[in-house]
CSV table of C-alpha atoms in Angstrom, one decimal:
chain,number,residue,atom,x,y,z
A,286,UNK,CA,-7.5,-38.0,56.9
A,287,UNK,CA,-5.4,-38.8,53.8
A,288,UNK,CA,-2.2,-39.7,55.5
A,289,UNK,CA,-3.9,-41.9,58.4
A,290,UNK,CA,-5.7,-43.3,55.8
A,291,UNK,CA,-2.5,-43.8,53.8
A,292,UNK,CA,-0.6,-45.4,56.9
A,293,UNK,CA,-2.9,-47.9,57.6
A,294,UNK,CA,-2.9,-49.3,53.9
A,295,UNK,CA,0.8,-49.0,53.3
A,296,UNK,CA,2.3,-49.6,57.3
A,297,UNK,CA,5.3,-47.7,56.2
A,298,UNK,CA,5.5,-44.4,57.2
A,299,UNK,CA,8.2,-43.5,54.6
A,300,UNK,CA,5.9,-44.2,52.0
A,301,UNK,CA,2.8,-43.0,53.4
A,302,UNK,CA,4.1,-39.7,53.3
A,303,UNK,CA,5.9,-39.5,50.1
A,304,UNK,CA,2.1,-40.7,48.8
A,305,UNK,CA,0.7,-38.2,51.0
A,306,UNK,CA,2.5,-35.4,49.5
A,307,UNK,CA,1.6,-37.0,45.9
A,308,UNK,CA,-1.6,-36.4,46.8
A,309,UNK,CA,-1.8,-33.0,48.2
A,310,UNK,CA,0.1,-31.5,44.8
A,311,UNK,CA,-2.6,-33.4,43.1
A,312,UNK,CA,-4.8,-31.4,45.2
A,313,UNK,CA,-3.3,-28.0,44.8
A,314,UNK,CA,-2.8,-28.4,40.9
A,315,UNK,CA,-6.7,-29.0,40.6
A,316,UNK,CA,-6.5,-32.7,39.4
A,317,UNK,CA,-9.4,-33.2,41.1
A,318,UNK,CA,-11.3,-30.1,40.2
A,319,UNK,CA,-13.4,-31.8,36.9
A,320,UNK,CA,-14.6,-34.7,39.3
A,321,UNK,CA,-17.8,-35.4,38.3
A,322,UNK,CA,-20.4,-35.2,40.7
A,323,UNK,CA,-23.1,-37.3,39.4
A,324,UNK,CA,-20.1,-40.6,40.2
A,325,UNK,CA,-20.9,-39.8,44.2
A,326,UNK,CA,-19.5,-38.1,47.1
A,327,UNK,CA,-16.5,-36.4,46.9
A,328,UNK,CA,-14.9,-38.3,50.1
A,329,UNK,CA,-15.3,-41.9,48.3
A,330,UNK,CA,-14.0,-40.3,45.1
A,331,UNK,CA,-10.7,-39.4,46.9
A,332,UNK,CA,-10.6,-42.8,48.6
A,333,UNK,CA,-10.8,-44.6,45.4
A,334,UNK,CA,-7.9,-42.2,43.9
A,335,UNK,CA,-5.9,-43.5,46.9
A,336,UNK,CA,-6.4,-47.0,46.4
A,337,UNK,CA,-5.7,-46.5,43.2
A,338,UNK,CA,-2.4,-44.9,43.8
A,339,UNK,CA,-1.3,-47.3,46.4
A,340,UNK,CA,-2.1,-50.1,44.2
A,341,UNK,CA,0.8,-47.9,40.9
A,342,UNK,CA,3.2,-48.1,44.0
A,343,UNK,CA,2.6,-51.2,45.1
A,344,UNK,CA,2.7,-52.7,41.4
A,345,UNK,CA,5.9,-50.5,40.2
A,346,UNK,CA,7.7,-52.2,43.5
A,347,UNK,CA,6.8,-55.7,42.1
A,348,UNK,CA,4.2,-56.6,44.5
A,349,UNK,CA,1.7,-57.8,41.7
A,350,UNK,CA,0.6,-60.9,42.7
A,351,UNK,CA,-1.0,-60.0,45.9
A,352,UNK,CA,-2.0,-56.3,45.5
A,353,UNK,CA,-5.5,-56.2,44.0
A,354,UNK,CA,-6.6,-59.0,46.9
A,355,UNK,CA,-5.0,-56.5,49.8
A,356,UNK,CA,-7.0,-53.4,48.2
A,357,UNK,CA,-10.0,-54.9,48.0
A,358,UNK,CA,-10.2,-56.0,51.1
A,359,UNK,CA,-9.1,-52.7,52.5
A,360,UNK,CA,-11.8,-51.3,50.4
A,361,UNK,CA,-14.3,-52.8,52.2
A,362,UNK,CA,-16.6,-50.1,54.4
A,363,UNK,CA,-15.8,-52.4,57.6
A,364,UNK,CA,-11.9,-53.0,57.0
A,365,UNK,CA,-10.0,-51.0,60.2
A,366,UNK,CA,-8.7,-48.2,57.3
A,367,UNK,CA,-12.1,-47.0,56.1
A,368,UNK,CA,-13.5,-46.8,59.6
A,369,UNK,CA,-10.9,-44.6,60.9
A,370,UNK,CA,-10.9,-42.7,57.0
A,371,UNK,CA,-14.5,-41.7,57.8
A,372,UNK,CA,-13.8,-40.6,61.1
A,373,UNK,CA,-10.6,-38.9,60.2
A,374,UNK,CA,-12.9,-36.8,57.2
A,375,UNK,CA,-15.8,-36.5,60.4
A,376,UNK,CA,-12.7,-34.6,62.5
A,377,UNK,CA,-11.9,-32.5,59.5
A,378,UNK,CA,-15.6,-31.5,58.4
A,379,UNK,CA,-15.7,-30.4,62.4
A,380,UNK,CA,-12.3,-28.8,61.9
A,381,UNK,CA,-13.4,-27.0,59.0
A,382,UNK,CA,-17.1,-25.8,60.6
A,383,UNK,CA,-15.0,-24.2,64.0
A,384,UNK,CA,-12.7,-22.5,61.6
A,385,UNK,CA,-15.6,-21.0,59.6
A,386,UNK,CA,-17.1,-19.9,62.8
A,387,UNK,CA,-13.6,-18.3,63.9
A,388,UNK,CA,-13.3,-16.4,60.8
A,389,UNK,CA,-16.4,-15.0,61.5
A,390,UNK,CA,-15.7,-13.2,64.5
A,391,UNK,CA,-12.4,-11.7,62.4
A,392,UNK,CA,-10.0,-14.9,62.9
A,393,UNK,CA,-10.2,-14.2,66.6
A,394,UNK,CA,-12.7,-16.3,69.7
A,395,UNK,CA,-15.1,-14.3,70.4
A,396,UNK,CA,-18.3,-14.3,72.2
A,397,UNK,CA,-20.1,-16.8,70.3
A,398,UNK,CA,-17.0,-19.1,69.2
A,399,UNK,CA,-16.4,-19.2,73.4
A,400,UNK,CA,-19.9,-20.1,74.2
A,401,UNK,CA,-20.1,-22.8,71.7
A,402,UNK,CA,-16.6,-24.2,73.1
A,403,UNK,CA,-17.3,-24.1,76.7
A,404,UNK,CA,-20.8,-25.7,76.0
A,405,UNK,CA,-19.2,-28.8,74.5
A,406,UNK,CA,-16.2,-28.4,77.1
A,407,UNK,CA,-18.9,-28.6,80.1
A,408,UNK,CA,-22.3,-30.2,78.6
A,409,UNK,CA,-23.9,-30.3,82.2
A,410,UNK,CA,-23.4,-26.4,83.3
A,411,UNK,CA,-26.2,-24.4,84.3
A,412,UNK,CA,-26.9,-21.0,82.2
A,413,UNK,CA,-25.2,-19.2,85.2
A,414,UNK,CA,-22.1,-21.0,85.4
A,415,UNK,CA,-21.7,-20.8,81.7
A,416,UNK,CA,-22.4,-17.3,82.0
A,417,UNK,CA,-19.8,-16.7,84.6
A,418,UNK,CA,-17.2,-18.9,82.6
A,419,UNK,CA,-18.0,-16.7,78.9
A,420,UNK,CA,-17.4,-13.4,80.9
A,421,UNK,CA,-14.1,-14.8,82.0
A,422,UNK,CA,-13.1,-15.5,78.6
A,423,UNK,CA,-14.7,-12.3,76.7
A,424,UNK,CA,-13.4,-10.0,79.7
A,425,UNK,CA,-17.0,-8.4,80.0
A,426,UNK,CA,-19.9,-9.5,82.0
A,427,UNK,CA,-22.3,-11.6,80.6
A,428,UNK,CA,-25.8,-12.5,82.2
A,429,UNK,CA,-26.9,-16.0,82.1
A,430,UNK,CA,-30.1,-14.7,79.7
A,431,UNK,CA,-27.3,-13.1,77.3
A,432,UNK,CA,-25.3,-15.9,77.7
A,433,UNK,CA,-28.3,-18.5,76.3
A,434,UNK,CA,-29.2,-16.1,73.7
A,435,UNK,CA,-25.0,-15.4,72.0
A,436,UNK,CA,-25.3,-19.4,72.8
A,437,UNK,CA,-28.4,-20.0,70.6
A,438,UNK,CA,-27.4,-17.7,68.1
A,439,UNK,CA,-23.8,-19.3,67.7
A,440,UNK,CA,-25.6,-22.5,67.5
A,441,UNK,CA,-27.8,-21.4,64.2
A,442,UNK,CA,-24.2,-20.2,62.4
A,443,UNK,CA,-22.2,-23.4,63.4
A,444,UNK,CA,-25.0,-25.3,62.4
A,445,UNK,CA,-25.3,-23.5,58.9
A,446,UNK,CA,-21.4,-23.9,58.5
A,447,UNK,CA,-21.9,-27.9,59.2
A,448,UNK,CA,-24.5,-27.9,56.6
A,449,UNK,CA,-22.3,-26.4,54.3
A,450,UNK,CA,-19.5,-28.5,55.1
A,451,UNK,CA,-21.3,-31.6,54.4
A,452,UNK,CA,-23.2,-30.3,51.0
A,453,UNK,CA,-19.7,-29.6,49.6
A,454,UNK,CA,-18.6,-32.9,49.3
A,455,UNK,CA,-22.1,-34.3,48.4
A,456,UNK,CA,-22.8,-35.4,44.4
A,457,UNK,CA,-26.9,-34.1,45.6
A,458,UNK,CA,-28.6,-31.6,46.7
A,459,UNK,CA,-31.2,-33.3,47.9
A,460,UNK,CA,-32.4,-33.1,51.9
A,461,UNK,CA,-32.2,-37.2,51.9
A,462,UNK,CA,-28.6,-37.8,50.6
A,463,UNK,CA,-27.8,-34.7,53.0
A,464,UNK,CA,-29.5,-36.7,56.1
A,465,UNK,CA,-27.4,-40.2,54.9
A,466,UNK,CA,-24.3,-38.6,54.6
A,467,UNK,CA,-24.2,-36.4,58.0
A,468,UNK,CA,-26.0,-40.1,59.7
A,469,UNK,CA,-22.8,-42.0,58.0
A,470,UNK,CA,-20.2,-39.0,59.6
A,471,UNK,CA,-22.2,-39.3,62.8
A,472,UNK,CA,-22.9,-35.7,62.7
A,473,UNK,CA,-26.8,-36.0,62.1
A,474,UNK,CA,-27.6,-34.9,66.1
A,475,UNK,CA,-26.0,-32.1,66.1
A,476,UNK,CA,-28.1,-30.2,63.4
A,477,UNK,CA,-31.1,-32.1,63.5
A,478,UNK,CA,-33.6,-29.8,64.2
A,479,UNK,CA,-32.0,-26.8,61.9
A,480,UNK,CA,-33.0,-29.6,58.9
A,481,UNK,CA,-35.9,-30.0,56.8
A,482,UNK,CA,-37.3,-33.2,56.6
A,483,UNK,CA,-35.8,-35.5,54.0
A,484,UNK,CA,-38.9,-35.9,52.6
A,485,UNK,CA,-39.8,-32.3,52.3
């Protein structure tokens, strides 16, 4: 997400990577450890430290006149960069969740991580042919009831591992900013009914 969002400011890919790698030592050092949650979401917060650190470049290689005028516009939550910056951080919260899932089952697919996969690989199969498909994968034979119920159940954890994913970068606990921000990452249908409602 940082360097996409990086190249599409800059259009250099020299420099979007040297800022890139500025960036992720910032990271690692823990420059961004003390950010205060009650100034908003953790994702705008690193957005605004990129601006910001395009904008240093861009002034130390004497293009002052123009730069604050380019940035602002790029800022904007309909400019090209911040649309694909949202769905960039969308891949990597989904990223993130499957990896959560995989570490689960000791770092390696297994029965649930499968089911969940070839659910989203073939929305429209019956119970039996997903069935058939997760005892090809696990190497033992599964029953199309046992196959819903390791497919429920892997639904409740990557669900809980979404949720978690989300809250992390959120400046609020509360059920409402969770429903904006997982609406805003288009992630909101796929754990709808393991929320509360916002107004609970």
């Amino acid at each position: 997400a940082i360097r996409r969002y990086l190249g599409g400011i800059v259009r250099d890919d020299e420099e979007a990577n040297e800022l890139s790698q500025d960036v992720m030592l910032r990271l690692m050092r823990g420059d961004f450890a003390g950010a205060d949650p009650g100034r908003g979401r953790f994702r705008d917060l690193l957005k605004t430290a990129l601006r910001n650190m395009v904008r240093t470049s861009w002034q130390k290689s004497g293009r002052r006149k123009t730069v604050d005028a380019e940035l602002d516009l790029i800022g904007r939550e309909d400019s090209a960069q911040d649309v694909e910056w949202t769905v960039q951080w969308r891949k990597a919260v989904l990223d993130n969740t499957w990896n959560r899932l995989l570490a689960e089952e000791g770092g390696k697919p297994g029965p649930a991580y499968h089911a969940l996969k070839l659910r989203t690989e073939f929305p429209d199969a019956s119970s039996e042919e997903l069935a058939e498909r997760l005892s090809q994968k696990t190497g033992t034979a599964i029953r199309p009831d046992n196959g819903r119920q390791i497919l429920k159940r892997a639904r409740n954890r990557f669900a809980g591992h979404l949720l978690d994913e989300v809250r992390a970068g959120l400046e609020s606990e509360s059920e409402e900013r969770l429903h904006e921000e997982l609406a805003a990452l288009g992630l909101l249908e796929l754990v709808r009914d393991y929320l509360p409602d916002a107004d609970d």
